[in-house]
CSV table of C-alpha atoms and ligand atoms in Angstrom, one decimal:
chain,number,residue,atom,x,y,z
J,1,UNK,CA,-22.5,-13.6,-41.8
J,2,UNK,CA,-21.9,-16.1,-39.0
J,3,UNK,CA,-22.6,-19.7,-39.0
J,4,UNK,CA,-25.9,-18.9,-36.5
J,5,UNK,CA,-26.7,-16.5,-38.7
J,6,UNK,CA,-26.6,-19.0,-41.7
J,7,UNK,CA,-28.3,-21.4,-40.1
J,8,UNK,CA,-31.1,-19.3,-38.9
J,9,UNK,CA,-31.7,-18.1,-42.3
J,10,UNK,CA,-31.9,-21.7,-43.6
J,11,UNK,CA,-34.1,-23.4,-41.3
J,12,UNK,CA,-37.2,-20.4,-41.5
J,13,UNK,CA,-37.4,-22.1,-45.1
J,14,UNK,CA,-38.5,-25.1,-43.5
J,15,UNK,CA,-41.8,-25.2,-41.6
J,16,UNK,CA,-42.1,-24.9,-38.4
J,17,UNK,CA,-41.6,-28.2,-36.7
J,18,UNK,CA,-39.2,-29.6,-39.3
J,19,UNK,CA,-36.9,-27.1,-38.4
J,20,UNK,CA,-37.1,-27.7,-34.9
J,21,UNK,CA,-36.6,-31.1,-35.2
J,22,UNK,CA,-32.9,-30.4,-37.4
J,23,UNK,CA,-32.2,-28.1,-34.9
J,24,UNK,CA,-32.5,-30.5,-32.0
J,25,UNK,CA,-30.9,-32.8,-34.2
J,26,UNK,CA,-27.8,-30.7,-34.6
J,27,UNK,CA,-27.5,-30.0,-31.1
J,28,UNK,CA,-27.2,-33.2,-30.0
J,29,UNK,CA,-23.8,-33.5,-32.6
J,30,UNK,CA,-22.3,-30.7,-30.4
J,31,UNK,CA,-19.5,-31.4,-28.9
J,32,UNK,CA,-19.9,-30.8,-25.3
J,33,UNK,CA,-18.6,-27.1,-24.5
J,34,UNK,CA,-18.7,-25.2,-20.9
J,35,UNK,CA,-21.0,-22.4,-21.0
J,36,UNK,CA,-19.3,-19.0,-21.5
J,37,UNK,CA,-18.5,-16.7,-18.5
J,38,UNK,CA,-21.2,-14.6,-17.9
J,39,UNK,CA,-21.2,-11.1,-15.7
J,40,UNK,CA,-21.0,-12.2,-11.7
J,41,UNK,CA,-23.7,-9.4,-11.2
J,42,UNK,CA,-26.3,-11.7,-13.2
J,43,UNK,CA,-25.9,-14.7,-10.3
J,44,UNK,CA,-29.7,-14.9,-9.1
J,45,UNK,CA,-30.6,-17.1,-5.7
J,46,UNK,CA,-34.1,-18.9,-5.9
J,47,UNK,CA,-35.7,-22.1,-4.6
J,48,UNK,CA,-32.2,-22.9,-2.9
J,49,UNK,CA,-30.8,-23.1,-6.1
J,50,UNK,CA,-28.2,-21.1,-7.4
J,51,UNK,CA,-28.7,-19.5,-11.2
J,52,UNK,CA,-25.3,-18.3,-13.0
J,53,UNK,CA,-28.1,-15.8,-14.9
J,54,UNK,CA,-31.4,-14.9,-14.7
J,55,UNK,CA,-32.3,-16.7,-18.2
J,56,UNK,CA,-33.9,-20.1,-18.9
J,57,UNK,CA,-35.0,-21.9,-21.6
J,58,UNK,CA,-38.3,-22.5,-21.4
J,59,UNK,CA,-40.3,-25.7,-21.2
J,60,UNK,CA,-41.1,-27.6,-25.1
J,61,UNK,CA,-38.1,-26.8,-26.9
J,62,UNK,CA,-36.5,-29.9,-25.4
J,63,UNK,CA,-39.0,-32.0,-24.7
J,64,UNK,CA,-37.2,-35.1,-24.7
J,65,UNK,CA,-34.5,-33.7,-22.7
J,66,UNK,CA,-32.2,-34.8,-25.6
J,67,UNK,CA,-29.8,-31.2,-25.7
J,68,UNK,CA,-30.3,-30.1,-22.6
J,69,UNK,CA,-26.6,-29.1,-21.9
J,70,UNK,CA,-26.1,-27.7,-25.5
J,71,UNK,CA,-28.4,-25.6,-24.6
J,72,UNK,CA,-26.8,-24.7,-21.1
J,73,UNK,CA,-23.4,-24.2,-23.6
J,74,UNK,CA,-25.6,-21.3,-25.6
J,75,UNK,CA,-25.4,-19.5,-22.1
J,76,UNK,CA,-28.6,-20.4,-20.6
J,77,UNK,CA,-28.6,-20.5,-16.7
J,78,UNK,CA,-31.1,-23.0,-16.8
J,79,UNK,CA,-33.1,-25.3,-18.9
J,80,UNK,CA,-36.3,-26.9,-18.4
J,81,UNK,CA,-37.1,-30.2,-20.2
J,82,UNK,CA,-40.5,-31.3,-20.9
J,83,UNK,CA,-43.4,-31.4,-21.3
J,84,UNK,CA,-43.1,-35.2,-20.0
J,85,UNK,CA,-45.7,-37.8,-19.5
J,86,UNK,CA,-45.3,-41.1,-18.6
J,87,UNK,CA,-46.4,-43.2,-21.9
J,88,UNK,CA,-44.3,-42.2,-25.1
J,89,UNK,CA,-47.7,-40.3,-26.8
J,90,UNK,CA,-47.8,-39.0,-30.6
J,91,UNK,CA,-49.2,-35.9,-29.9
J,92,UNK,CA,-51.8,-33.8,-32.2
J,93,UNK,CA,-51.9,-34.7,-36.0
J,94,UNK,CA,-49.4,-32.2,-37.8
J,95,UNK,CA,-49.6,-29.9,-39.3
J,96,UNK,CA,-49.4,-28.3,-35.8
J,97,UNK,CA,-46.7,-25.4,-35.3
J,98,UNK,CA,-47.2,-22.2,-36.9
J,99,UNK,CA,-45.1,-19.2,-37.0
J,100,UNK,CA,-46.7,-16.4,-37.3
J,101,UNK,CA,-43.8,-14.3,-39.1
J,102,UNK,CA,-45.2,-10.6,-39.2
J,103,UNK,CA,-46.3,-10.8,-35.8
J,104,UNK,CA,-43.2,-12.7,-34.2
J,105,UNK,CA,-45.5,-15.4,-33.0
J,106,UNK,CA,-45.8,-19.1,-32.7
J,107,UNK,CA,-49.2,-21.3,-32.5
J,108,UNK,CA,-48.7,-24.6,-31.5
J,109,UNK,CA,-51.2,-27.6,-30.9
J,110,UNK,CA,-48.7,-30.4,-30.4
J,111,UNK,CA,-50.6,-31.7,-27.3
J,112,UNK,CA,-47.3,-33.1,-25.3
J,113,UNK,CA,-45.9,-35.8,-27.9
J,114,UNK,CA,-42.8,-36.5,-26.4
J,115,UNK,CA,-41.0,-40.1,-25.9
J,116,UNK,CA,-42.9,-40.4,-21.9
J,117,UNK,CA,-40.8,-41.0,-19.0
J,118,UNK,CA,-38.2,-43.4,-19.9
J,119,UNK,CA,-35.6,-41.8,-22.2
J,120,UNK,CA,-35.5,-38.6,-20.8
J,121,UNK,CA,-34.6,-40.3,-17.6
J,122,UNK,CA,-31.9,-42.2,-18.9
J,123,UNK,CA,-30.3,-39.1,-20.9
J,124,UNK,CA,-30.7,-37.4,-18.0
J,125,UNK,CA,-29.0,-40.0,-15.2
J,126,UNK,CA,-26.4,-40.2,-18.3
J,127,UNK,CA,-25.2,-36.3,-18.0
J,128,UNK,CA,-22.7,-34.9,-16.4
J,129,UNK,CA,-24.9,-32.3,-14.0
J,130,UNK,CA,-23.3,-29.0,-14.3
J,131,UNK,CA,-26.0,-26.7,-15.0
J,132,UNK,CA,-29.4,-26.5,-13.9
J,133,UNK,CA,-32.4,-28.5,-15.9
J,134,UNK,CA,-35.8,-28.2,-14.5
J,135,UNK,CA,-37.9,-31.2,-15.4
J,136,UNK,CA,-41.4,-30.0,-16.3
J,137,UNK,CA,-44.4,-32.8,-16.2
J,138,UNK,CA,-47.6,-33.8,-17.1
J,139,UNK,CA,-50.1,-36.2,-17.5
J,140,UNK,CA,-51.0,-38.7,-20.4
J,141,UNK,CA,-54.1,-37.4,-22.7
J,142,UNK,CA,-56.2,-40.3,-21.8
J,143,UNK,CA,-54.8,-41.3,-18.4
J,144,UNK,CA,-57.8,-41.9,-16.2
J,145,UNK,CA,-55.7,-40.8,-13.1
J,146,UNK,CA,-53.9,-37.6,-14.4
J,147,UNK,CA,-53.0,-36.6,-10.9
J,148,UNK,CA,-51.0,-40.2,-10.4
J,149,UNK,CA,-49.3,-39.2,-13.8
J,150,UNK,CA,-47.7,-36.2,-12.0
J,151,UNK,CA,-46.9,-38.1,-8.7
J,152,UNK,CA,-44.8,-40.6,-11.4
J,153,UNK,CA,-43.1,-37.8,-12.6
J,154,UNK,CA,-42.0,-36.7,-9.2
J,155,UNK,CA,-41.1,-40.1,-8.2
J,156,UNK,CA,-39.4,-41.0,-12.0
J,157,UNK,CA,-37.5,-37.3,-11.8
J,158,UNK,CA,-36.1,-36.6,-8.2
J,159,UNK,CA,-32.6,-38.2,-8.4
J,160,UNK,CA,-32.1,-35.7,-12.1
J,161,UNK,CA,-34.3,-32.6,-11.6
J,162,UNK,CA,-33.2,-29.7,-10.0
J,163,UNK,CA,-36.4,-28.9,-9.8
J,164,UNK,CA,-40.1,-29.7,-10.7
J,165,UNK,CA,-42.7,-27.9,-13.1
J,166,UNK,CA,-46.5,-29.4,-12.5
J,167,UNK,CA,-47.7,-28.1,-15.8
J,168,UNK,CA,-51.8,-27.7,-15.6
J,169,UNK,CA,-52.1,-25.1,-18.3
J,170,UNK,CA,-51.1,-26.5,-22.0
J,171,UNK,CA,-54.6,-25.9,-24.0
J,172,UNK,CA,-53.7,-29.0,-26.2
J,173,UNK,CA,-54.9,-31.6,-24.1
J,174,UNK,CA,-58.4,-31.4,-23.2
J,175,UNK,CA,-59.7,-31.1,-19.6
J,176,UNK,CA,-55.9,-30.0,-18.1
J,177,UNK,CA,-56.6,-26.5,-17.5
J,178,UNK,CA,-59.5,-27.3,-15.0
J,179,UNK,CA,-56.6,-28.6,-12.5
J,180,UNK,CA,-56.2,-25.0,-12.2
J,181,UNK,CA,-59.4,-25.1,-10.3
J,182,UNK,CA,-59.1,-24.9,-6.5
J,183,UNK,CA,-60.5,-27.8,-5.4
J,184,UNK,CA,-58.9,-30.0,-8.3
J,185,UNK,CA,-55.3,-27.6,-7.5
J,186,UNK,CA,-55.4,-28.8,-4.0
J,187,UNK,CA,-55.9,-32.2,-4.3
J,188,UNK,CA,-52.8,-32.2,-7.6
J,189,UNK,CA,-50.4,-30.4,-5.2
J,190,UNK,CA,-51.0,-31.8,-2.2
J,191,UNK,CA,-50.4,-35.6,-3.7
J,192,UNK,CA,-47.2,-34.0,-5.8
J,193,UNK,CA,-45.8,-32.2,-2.3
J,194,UNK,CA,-46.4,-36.0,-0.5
J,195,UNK,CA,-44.5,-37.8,-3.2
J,196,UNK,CA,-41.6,-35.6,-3.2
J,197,UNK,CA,-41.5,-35.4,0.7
J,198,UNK,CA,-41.4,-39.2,0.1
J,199,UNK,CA,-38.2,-38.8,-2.9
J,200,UNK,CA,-35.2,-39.2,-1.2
J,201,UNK,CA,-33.6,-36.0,-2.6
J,202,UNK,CA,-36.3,-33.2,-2.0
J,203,UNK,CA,-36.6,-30.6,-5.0
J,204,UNK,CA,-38.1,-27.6,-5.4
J,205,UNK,CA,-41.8,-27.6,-7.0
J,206,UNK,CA,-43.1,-25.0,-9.3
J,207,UNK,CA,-46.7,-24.7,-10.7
J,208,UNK,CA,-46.8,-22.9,-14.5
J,209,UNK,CA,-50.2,-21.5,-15.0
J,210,UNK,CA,-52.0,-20.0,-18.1
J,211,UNK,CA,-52.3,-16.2,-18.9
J,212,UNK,CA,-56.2,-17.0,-19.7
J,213,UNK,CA,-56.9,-17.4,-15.7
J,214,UNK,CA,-59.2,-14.5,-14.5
J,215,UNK,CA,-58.7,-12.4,-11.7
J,216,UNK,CA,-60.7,-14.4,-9.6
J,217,UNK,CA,-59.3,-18.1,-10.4
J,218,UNK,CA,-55.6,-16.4,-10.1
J,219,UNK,CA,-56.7,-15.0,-6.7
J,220,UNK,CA,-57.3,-19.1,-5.5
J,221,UNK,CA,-54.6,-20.7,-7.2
J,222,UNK,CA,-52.6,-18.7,-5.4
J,223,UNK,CA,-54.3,-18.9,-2.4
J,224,UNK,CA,-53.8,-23.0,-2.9
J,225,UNK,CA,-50.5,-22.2,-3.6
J,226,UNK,CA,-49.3,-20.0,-0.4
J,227,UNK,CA,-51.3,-22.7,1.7
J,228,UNK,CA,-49.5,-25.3,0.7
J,229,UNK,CA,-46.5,-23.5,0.3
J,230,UNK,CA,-45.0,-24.5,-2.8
J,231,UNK,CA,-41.9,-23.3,-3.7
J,232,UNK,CA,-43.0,-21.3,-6.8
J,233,UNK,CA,-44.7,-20.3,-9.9
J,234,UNK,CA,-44.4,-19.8,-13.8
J,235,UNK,CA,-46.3,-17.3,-15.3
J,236,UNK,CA,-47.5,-18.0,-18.3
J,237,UNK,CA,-47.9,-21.0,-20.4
J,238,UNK,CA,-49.1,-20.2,-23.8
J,239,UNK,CA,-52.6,-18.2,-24.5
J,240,UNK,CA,-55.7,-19.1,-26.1
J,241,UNK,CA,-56.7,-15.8,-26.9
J,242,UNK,CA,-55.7,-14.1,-29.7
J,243,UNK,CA,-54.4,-10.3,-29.1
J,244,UNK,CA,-55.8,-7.8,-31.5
J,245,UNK,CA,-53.7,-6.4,-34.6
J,246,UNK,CA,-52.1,-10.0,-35.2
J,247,UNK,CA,-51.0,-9.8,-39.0
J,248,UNK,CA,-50.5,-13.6,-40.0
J,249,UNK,CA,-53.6,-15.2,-41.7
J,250,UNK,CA,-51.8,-18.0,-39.3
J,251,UNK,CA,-53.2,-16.3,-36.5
J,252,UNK,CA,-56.5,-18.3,-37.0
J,253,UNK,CA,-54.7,-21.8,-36.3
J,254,UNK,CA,-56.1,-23.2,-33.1
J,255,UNK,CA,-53.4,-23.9,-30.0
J,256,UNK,CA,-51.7,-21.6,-27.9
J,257,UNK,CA,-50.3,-18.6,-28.9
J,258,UNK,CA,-47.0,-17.4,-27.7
J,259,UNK,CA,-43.8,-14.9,-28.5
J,260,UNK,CA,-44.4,-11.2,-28.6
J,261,UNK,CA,-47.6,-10.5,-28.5
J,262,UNK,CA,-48.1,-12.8,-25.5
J,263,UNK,CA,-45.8,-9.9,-23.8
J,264,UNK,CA,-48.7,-7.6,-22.2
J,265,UNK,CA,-51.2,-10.2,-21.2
J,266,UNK,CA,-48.4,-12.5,-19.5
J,267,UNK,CA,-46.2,-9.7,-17.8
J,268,UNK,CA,-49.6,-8.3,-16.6
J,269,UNK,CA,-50.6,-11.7,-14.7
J,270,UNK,CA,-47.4,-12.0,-13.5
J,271,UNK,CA,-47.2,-8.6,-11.9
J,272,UNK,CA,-51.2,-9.5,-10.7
J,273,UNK,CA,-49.4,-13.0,-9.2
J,274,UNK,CA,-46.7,-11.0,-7.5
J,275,UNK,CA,-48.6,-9.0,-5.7
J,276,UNK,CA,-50.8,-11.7,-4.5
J,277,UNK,CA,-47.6,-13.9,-3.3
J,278,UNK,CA,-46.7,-11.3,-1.6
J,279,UNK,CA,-42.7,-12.3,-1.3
J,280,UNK,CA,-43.7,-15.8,0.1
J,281,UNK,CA,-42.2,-17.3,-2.9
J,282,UNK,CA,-40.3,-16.7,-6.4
J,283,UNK,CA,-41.7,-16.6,-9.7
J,284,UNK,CA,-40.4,-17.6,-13.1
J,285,UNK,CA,-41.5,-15.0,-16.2
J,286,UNK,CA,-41.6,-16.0,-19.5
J,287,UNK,CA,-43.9,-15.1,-22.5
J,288,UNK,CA,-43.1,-12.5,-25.4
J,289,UNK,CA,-39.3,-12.0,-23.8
J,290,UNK,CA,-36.9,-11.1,-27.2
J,291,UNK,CA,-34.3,-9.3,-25.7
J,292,UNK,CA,-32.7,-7.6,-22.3
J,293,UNK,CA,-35.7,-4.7,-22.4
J,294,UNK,CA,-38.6,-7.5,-21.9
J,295,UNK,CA,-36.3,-9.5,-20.2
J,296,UNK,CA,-35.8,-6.7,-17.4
J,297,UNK,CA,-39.5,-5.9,-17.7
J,298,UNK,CA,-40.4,-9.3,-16.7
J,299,UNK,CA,-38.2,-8.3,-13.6
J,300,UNK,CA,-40.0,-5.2,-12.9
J,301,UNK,CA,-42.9,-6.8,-13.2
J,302,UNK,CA,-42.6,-9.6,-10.4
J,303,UNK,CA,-40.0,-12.1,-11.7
J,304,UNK,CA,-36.9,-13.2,-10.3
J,305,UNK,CA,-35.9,-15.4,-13.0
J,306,UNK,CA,-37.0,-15.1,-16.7
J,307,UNK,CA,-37.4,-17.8,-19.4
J,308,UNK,CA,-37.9,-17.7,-23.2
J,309,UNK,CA,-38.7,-19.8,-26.3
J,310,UNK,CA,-40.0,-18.3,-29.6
J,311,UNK,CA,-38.0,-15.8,-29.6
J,312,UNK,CA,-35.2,-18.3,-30.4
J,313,UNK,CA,-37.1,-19.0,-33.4
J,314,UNK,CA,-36.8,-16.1,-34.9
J,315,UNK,CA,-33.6,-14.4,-33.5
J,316,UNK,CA,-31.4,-17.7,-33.6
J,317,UNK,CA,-29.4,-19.1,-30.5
J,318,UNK,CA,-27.1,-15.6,-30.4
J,319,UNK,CA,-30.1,-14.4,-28.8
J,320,UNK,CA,-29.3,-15.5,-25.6
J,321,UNK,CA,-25.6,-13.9,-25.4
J,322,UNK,CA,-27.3,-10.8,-26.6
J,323,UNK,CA,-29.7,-10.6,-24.2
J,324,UNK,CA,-27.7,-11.3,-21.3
J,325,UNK,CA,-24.7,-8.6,-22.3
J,326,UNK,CA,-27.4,-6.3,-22.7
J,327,UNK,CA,-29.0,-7.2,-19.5
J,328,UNK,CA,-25.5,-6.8,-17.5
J,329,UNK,CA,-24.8,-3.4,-19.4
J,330,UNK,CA,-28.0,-2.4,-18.3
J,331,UNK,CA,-27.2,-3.1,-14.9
J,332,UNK,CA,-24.0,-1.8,-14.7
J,333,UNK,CA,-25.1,1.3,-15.9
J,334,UNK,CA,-27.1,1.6,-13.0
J,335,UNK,CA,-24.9,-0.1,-10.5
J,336,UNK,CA,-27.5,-2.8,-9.5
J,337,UNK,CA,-28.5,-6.5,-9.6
J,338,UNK,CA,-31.2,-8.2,-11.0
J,339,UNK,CA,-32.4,-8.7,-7.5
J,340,UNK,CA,-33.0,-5.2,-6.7
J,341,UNK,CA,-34.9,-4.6,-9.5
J,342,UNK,CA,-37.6,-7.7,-8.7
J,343,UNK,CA,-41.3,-6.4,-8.6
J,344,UNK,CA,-40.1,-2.5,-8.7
J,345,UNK,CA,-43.0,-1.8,-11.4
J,346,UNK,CA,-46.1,-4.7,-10.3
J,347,UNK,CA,-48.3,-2.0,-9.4
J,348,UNK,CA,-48.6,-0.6,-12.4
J,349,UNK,CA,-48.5,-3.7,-14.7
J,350,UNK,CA,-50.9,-5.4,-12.5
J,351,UNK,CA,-53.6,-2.5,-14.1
J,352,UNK,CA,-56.0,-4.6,-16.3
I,401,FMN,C1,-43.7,-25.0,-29.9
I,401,FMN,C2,-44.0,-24.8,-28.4
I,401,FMN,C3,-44.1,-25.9,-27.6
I,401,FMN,C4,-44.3,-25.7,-26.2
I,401,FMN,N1,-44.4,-26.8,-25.4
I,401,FMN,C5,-44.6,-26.6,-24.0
I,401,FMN,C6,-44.6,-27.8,-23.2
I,401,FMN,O1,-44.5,-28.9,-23.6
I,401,FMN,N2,-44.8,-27.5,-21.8
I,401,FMN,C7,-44.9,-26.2,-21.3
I,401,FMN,O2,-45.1,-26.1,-20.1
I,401,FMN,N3,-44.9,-25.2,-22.1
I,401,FMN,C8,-44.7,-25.3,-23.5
I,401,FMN,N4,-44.6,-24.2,-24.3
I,401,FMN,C9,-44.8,-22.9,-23.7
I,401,FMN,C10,-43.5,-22.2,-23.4
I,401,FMN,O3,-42.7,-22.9,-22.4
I,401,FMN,C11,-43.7,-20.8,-22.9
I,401,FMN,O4,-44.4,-20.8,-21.7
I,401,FMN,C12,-44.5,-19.9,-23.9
I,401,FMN,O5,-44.1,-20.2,-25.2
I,401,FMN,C13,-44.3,-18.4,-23.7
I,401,FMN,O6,-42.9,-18.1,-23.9
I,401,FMN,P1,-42.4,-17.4,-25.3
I,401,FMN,O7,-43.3,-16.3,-25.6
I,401,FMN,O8,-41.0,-17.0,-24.9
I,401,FMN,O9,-42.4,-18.5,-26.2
I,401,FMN,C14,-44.4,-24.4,-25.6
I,401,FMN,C15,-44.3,-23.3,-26.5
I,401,FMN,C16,-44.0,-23.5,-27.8
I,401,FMN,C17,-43.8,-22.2,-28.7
């Protein structure tokens, strides 16, 4: 058995966010490593950024943005740190991460705890900068201006972000999911576009939505979106619904559910968001991807890069070499890139 192996083993005897703290803890001890050589084929072009693979980490695993390049050394082509706000804040009382073992699920309720601006900054202005780290923000659970608590994150970030996540759809802070509302949307974006016009290095600015939007709200925030012509989206943030046949008694934990069966419902409003982009922009597609099948499903269904999280938790860090061999075998196979595959299947995953 390999040492990930081991360790994998040994930490799904601890609960949930005990064992992400030791992992965290560990990778930080890493020495620094260069992240392995992955197939050329995988190289993906997006926001003017270029991806060595098609596979990120996904926002909340680092939220403090203390590992981000131990995480990069796993094989990732990109991590995103976050979610950040800009006071330290505790978060949600715990117990408040779940995993939903039969089912291959996480809950979590930890309503953005994280250390606020500040450190991450510094770690971040500390590192080296080889690889890509997104810097996903937020706002403060009792700020009484949360749109100024993204503007600060723009301003605070644009020196060590390569690029920006406006996150307006965690359910664990009250009220955040109506910024997904047009008028609200609007107002958010147009004040987050300004401030990075203002930055003196200009990054790319994505908007990660929830996978409980209707048709109807989906069809104006990306009409906001296109208007105002951000540079992306991430589809989805965790859901608040809870898919039928769940096994865990778990599964009654309030928070957001994510992992595999957050697969359908997310890879279905992505393929509904790309056809409504309509090629003006990328997306990012994440939720319930465990290996290169979901990974290149997410593809087929609209994305042009892919991002993951719970899977992690139950598959261990090897995960992400596996899923990128398999990906490039795949590909091979077929003599193609990911690129060519992008959106080949939306019509059909887009059926509600
Ligand atoms: C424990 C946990 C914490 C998370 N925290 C955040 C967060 O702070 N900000 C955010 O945008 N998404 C957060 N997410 C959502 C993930 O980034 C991702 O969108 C979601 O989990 C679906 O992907 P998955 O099924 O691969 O986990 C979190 C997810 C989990 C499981």
């Amino acid at each position: 058995m390999t040492l990930y192996a081991l360790a994998t083993r040994a930490l799904r005897l601890l609960d949930a966010e005990t064992a992400h703290r030791a992992t965290i803890a560990a990778l930080k001890r890493l020495p620094p490593r260069e992240p392995p050589r992955c197939d050329p084929r995988l190289a993906v072009s997006a926001f003017g950024l270029e991806f060595p693979n098609p596979l990120g980490l996904a926002a909340g695993f680092d939220k403090d943005a203390e590992a981000p390049d131990a995480m990069l050394g796993l094989g990732f082509g990109f991590v995103e740190v976050g979610t950040l706000t800009p006071l330290a804040q505790p978060g949600n009382p715990r117990p408040r991460a779940f995993r939903l073992t039969p089912d291959c699920a996480v809950i979590n309720r930890y309503g953005f705890n994280n250390q606020g601006h500040g450190p991450a900054l510094a770690r971040l202005a500390a590192r080296r900068r080889k690889g890509l780290v997104g810097v996903n923000i937020g706002a403060n659970k009792d700020s009484r201006d949360r749109v100024a608590d993204y503007v600060a994150g723009v301003k605070a970030f644009s020196e060590v972000a390569d690029y920006f996540t406006i996150n307006v759809s965690s359910p664990n802070t009250p009220g955040l999911r109506d910024l997904q509302e047009a008028g609200a949307l609007r107002d958010l974006l147009s004040r987050v576009l300004e401030a990075r016009e203002a930055a003196t290095t200009r990054r790319p600015v994505l908007l990660k939505i929830a996978p409980d939007v209707t048709l109807a709200q989906l069809d104006d925030i990306v009409g906001v979106a296109r208007a105002l012509r951000i540079d992306g989206m991430i589809v989805s943030n965790t859901t608040i619904s809870r898919p039928s046949g769940l096994r865990s008694p778990l599964a009654r934990e309030a928070g957001g559910l994510s992992g595999a069966p957050l697969f359908d419902l997310a890879t279905r409003r992505l393929a509904q968001t790309f056809l409504r982009v309509d090629g003006q922009f990328p997306l990012i597609g994440v939720g319930g991807i465990d290996g290169p099948e979901t990974a290149l499903a997410k593809i087929e269904a609209g994305a042009t890069l892919v991002q993951l999280y719970s899977a992690l938790a139950f598959e261990g860090p090897g995960l992400v070499a596996r899923l990128l061999n398999g990906l490039a075998a795949r590909l091979a196979q077929e003599g193609e890139t990911p690129a060519a595959r992008i959106g080949r299947a939306a019509a059909e995953r887009a059926r509600e």
